[in-house]
mmCIF file of N, CA and C in Angstrom:
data_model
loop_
_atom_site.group_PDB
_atom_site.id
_atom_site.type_symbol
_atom_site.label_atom_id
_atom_site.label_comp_id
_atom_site.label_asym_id
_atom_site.label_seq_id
_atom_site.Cartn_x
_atom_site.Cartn_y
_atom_site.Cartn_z
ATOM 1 N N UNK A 21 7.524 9.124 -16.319
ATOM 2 C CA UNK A 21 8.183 8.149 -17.165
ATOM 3 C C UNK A 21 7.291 7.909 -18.374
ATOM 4 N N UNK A 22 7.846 7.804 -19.563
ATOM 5 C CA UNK A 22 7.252 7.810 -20.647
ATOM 6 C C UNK A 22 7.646 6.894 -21.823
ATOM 7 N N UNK A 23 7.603 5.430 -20.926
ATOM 8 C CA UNK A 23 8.482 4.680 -21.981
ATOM 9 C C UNK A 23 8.539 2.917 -21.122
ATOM 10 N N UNK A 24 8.236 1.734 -21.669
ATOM 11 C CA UNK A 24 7.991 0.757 -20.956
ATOM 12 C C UNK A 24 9.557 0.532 -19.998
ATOM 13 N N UNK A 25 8.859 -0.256 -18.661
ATOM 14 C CA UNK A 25 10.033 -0.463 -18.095
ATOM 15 C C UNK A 25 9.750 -1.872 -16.921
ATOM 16 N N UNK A 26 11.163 -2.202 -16.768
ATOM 17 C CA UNK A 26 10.475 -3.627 -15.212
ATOM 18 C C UNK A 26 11.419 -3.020 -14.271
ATOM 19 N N UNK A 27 10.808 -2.829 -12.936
ATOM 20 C CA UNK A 27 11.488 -3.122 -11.520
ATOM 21 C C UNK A 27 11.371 -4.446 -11.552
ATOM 22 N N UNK A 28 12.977 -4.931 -10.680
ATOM 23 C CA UNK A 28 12.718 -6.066 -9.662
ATOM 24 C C UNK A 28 12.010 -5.387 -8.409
ATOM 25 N N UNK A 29 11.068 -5.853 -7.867
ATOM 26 C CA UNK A 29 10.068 -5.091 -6.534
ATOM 27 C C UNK A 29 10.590 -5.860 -5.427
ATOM 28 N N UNK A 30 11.682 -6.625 -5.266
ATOM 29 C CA UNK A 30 11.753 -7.201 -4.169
ATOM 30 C C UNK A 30 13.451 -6.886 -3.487
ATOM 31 N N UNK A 31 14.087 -6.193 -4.257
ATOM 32 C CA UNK A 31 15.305 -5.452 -4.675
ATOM 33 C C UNK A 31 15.422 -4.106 -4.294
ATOM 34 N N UNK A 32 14.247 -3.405 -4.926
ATOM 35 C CA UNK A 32 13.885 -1.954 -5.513
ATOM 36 C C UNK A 32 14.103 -1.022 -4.170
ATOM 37 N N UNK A 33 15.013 -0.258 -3.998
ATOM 38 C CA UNK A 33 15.100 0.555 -2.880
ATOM 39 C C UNK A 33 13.618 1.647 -2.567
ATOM 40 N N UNK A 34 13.236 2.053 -1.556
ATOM 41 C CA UNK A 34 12.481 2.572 -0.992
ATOM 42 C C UNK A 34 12.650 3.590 -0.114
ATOM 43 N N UNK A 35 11.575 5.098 -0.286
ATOM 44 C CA UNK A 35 12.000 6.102 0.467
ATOM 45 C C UNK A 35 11.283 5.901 1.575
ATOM 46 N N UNK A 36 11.406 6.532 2.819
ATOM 47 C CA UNK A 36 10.619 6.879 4.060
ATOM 48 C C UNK A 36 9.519 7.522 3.870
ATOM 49 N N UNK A 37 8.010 7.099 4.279
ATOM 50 C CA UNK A 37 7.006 7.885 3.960
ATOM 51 C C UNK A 37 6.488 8.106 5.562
ATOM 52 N N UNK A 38 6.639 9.034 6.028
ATOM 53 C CA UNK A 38 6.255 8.801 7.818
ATOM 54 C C UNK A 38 5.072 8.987 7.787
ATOM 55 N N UNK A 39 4.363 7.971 8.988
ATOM 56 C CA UNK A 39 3.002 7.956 9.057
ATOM 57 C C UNK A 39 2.891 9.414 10.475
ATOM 58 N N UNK A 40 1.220 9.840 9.606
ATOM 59 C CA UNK A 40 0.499 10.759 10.674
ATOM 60 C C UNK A 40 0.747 9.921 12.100
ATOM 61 N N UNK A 41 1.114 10.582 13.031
ATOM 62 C CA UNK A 41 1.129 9.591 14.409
ATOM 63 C C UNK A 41 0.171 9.222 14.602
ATOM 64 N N UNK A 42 -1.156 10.018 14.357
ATOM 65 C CA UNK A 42 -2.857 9.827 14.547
ATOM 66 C C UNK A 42 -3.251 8.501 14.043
ATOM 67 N N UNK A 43 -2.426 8.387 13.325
ATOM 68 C CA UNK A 43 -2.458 6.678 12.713
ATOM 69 C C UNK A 43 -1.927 5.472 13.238
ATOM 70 N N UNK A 44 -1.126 5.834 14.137
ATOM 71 C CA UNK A 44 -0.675 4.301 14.715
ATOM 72 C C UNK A 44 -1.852 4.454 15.846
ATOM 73 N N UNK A 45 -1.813 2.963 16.134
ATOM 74 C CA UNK A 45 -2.836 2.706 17.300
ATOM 75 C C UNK A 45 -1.853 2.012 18.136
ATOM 76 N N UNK A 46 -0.753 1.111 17.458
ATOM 77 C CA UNK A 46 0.128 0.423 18.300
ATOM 78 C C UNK A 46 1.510 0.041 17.706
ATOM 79 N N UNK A 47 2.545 -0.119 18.729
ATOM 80 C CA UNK A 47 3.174 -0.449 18.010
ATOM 81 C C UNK A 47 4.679 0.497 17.370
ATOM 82 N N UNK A 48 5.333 0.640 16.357
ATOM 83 C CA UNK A 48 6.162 1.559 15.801
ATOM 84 C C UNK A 48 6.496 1.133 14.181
ATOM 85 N N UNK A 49 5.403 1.172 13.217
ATOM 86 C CA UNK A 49 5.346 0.407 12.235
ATOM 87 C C UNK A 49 5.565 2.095 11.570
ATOM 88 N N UNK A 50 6.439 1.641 10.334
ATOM 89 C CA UNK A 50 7.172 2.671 9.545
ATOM 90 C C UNK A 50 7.113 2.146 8.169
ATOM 91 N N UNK A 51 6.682 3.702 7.099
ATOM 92 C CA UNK A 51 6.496 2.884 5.782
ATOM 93 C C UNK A 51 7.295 3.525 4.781
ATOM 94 N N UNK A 52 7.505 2.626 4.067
ATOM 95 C CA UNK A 52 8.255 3.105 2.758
ATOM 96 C C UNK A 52 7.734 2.842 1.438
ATOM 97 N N UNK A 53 8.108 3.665 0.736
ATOM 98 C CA UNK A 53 7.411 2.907 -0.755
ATOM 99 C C UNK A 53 8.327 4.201 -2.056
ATOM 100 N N UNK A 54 7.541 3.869 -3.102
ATOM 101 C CA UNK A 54 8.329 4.599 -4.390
ATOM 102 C C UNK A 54 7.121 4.346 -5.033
ATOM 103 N N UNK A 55 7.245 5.407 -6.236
ATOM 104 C CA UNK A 55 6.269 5.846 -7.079
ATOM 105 C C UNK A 55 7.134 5.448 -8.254
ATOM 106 N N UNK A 56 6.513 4.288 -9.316
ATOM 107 C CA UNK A 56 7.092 3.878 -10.367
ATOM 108 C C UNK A 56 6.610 4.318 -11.505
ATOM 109 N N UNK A 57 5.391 4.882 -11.362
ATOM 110 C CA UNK A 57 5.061 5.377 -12.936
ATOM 111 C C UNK A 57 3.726 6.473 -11.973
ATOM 112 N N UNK A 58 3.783 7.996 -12.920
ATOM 113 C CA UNK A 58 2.346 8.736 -12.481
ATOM 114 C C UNK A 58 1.748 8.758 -13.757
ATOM 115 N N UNK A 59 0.553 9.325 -13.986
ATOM 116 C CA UNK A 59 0.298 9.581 -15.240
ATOM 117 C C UNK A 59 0.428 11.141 -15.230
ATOM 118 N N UNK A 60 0.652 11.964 -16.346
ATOM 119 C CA UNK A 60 0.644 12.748 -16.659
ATOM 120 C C UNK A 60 -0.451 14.280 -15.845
ATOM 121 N N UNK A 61 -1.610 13.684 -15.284
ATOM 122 C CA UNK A 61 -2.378 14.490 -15.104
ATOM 123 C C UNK A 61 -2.570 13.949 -13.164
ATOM 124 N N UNK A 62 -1.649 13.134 -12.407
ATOM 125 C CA UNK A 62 -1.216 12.774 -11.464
ATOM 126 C C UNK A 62 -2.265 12.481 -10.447
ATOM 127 N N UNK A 63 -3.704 11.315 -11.814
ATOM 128 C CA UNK A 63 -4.433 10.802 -11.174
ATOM 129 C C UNK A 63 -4.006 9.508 -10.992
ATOM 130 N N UNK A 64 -3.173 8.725 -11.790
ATOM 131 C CA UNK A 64 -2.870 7.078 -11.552
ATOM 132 C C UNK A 64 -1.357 7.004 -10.965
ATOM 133 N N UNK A 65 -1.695 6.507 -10.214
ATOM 134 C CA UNK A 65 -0.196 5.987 -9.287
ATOM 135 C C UNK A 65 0.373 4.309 -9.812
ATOM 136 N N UNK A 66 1.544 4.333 -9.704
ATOM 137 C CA UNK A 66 1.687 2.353 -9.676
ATOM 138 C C UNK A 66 3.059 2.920 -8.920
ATOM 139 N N UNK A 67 3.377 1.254 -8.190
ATOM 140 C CA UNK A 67 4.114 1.882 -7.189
ATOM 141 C C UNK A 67 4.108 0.834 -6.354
ATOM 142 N N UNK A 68 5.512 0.479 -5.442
ATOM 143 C CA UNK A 68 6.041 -0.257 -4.429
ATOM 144 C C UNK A 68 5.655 0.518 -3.071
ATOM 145 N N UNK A 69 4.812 -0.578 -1.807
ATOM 146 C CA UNK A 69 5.104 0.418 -0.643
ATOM 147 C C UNK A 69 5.145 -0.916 0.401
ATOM 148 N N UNK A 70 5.816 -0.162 1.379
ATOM 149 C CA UNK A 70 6.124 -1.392 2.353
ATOM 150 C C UNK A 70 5.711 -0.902 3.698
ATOM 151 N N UNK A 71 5.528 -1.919 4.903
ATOM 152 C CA UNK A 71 4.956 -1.454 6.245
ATOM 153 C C UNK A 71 5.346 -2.739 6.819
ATOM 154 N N UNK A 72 6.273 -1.973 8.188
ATOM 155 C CA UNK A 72 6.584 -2.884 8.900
ATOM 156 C C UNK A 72 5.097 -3.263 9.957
ATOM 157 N N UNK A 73 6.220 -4.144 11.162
ATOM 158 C CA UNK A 73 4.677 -4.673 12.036
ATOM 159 C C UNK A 73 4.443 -3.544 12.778
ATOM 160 N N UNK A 74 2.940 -3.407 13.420
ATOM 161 C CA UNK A 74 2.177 -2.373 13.982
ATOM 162 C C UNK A 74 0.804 -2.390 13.609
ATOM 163 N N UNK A 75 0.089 -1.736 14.310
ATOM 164 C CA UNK A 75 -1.151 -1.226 13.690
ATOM 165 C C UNK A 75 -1.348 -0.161 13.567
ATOM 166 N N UNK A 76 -2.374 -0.220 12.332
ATOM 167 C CA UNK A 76 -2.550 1.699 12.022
ATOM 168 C C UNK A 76 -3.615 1.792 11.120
ATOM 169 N N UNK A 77 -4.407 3.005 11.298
ATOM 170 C CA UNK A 77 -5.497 3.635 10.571
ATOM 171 C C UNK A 77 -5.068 4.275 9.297
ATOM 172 N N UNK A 78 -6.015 4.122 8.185
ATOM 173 C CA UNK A 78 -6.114 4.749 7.310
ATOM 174 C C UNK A 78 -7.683 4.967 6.293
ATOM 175 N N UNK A 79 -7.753 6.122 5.716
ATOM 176 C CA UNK A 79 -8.718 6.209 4.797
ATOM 177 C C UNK A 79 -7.987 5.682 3.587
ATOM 178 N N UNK A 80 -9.017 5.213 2.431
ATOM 179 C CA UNK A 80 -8.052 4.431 1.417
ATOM 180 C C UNK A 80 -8.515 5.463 -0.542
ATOM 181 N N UNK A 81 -7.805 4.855 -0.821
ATOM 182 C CA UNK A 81 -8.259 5.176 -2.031
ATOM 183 C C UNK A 81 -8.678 4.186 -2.807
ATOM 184 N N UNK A 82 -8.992 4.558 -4.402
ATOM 185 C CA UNK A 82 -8.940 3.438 -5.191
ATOM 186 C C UNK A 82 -7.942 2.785 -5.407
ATOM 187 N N UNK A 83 -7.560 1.239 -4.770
ATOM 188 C CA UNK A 83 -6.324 0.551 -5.349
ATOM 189 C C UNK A 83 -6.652 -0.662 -5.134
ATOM 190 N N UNK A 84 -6.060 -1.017 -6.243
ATOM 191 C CA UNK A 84 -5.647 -2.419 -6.411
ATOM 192 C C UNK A 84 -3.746 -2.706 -6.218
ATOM 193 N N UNK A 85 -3.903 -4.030 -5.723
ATOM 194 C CA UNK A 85 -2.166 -4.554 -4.865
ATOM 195 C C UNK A 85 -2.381 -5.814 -4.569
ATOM 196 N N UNK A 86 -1.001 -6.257 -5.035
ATOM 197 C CA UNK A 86 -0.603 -7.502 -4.633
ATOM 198 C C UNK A 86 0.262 -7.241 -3.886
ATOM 199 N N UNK A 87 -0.007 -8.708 -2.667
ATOM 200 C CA UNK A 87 1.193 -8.637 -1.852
ATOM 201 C C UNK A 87 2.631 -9.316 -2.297
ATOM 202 N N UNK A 88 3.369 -9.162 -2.291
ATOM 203 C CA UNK A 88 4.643 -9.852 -2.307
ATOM 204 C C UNK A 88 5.195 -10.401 -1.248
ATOM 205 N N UNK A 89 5.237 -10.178 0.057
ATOM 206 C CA UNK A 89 5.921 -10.508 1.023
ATOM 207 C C UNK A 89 5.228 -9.953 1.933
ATOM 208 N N UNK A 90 5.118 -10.994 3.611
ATOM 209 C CA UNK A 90 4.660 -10.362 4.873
ATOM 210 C C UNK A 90 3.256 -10.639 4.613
ATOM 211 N N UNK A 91 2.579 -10.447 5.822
ATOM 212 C CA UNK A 91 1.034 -10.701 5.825
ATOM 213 C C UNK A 91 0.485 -9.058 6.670
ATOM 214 N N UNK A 92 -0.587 -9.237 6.604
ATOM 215 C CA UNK A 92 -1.308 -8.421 7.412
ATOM 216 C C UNK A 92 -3.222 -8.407 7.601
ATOM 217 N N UNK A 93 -3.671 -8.098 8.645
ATOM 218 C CA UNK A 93 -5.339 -8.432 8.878
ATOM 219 C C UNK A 93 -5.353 -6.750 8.125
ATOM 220 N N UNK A 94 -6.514 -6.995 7.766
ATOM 221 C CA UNK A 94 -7.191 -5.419 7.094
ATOM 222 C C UNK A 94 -8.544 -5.529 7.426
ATOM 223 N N UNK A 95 -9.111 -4.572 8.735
ATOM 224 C CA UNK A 95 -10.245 -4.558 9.085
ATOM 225 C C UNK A 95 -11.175 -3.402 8.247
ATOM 226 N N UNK A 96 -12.395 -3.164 7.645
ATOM 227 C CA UNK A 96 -13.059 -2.522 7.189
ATOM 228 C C UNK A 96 -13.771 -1.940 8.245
ATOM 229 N N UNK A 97 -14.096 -0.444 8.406
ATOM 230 C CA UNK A 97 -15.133 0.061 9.222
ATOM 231 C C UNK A 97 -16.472 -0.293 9.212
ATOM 232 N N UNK A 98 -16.785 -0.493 7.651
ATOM 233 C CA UNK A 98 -18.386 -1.159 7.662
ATOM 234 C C UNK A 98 -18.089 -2.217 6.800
ATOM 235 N N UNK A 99 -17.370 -3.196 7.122
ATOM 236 C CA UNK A 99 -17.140 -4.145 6.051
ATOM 237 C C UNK A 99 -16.570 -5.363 6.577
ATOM 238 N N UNK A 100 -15.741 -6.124 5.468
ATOM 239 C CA UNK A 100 -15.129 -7.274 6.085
ATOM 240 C C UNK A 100 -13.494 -6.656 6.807
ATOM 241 N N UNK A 101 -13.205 -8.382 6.895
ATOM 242 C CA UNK A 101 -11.576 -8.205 7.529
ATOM 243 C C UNK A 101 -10.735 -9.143 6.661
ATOM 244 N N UNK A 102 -10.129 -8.875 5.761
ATOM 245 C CA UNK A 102 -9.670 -9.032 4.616
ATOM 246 C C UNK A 102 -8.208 -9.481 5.354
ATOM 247 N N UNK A 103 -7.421 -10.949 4.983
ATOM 248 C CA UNK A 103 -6.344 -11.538 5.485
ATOM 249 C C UNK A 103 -5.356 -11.703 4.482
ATOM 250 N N UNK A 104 -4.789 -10.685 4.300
ATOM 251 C CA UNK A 104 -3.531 -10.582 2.804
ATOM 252 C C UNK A 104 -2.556 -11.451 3.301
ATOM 253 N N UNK A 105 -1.340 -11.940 2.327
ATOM 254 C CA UNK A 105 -0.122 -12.524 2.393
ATOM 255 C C UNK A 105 0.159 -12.499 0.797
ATOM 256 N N UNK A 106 1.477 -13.394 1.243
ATOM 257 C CA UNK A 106 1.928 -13.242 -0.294
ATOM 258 C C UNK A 106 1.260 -13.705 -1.215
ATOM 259 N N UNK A 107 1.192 -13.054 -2.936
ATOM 260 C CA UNK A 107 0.699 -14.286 -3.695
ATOM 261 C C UNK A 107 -1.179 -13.426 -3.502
ATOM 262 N N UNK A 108 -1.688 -12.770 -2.625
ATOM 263 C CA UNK A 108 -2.792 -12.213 -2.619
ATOM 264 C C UNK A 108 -3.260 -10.891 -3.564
ATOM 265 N N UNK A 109 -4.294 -10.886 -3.767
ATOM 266 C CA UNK A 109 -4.560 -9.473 -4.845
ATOM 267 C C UNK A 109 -5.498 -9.301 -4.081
ATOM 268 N N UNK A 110 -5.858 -7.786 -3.857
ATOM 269 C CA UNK A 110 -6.596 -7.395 -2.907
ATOM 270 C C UNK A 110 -7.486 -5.737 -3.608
ATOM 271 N N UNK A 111 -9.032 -5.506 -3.735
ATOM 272 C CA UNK A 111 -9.014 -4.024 -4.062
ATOM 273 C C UNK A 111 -9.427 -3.775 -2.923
ATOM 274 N N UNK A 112 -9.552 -2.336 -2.663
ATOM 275 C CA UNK A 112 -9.511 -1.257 -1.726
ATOM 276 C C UNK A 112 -11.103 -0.212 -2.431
ATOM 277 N N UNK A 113 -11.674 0.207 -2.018
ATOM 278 C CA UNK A 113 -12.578 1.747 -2.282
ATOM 279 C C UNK A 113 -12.162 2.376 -1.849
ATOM 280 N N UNK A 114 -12.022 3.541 -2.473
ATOM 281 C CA UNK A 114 -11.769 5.065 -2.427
ATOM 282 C C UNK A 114 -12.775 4.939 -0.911
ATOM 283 N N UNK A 115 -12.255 5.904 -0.042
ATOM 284 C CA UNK A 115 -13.036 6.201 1.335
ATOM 285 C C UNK A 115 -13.250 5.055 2.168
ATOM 286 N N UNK A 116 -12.759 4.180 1.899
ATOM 287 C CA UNK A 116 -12.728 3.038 3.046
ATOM 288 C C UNK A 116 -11.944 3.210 4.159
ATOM 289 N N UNK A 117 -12.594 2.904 5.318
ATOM 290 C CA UNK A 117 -12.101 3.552 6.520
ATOM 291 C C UNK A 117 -11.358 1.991 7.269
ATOM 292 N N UNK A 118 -9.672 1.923 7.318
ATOM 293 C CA UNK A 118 -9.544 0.893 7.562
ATOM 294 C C UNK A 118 -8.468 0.800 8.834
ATOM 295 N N UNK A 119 -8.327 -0.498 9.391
ATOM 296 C CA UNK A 119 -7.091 -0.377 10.282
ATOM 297 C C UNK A 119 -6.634 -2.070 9.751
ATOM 298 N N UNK A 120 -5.289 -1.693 9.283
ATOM 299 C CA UNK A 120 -4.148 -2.452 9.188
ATOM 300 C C UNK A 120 -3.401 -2.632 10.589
ATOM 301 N N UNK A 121 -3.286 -4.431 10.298
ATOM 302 C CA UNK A 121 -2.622 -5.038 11.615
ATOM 303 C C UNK A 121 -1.471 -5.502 10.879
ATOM 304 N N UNK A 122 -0.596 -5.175 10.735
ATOM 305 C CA UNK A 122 0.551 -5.873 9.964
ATOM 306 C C UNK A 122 1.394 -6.919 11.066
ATOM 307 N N UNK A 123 1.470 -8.256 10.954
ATOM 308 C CA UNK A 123 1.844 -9.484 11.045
ATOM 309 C C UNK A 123 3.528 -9.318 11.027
ATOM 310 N N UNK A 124 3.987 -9.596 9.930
ATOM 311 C CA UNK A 124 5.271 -9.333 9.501
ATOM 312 C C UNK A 124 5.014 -7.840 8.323
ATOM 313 N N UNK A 125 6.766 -7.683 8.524
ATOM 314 C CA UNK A 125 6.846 -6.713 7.298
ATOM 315 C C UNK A 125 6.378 -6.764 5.372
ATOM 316 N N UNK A 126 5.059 -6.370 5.345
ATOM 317 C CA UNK A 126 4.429 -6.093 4.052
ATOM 318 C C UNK A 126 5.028 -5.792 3.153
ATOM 319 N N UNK A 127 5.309 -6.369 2.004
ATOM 320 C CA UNK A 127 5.520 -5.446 0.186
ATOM 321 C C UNK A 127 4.542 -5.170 -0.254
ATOM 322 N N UNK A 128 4.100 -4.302 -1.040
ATOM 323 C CA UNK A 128 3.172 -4.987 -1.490
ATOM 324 C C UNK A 128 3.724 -3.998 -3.617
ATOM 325 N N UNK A 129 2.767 -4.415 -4.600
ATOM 326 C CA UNK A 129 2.903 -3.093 -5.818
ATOM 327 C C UNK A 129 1.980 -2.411 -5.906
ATOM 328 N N UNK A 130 1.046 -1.845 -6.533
ATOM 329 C CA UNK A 130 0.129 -0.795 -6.297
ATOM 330 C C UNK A 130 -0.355 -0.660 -7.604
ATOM 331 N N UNK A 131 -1.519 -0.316 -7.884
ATOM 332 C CA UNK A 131 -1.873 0.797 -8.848
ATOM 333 C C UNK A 131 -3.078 1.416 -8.182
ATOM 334 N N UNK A 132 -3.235 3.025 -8.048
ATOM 335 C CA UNK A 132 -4.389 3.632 -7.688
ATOM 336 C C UNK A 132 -4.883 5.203 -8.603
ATOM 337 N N UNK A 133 -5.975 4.820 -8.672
ATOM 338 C CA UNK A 133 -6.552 5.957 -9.083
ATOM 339 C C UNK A 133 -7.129 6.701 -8.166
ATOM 340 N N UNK A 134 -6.343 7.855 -8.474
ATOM 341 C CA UNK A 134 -7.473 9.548 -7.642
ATOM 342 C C UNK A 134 -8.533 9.852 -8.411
#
């Protein structure tokens, strides 16, 4: 996309992104999200993604996100345990080794750099 634009993000339909099974620890939590803008050279992402309740592992990238809706615990492997909800802004490091406990079903928007 090459040209300013607004989603409503709370509206905005969403595709199925299936998680590695290696990633749930519990649970049957399923995610969706959409890619709203890449950059050109398909290092910056911005972007809607959602996760129902469950728990699950992930390595992270660089991002920054607000939540919109739903809560969730975010444990760090060598770090803290970070307690999102709505209304929260949260960054992430590239290689952070984390497990998400999602509470209720998460929105959240995104921007990340590869």
């Amino acid at each position: 996309m090459n040209h300013s634009f607004a989603v409503h993000v709370p509206d905005a339909v969403l595709e199925p992104e299936p998680l590695d099974p290696g990633q749930i620890v519990s649970g049957t939590p399923e995610v969706t999200g959409k890619v709203v803008w890449e950059s050109q050279d398909g290092r910056q992402l911005r972007g809607i993604w959602q996760i129902t309740p469950g728990v699950v592992t992930d390595t992270e990238a660089d991002e920054l996100f607000v939540v919109l809706s739903g809560s969730a615990t975010i444990d760090f492997e060598d770090g803290p345990t970070l307690t999102v909800g709505p209304g929260d802004l949260a960054v992430l490091r590239a290689g952070d080794r984390t497990t998400w406990t999602v509470h209720e079903t998460l929105r959240k928007v995104y921007s990340i750099n590869l």
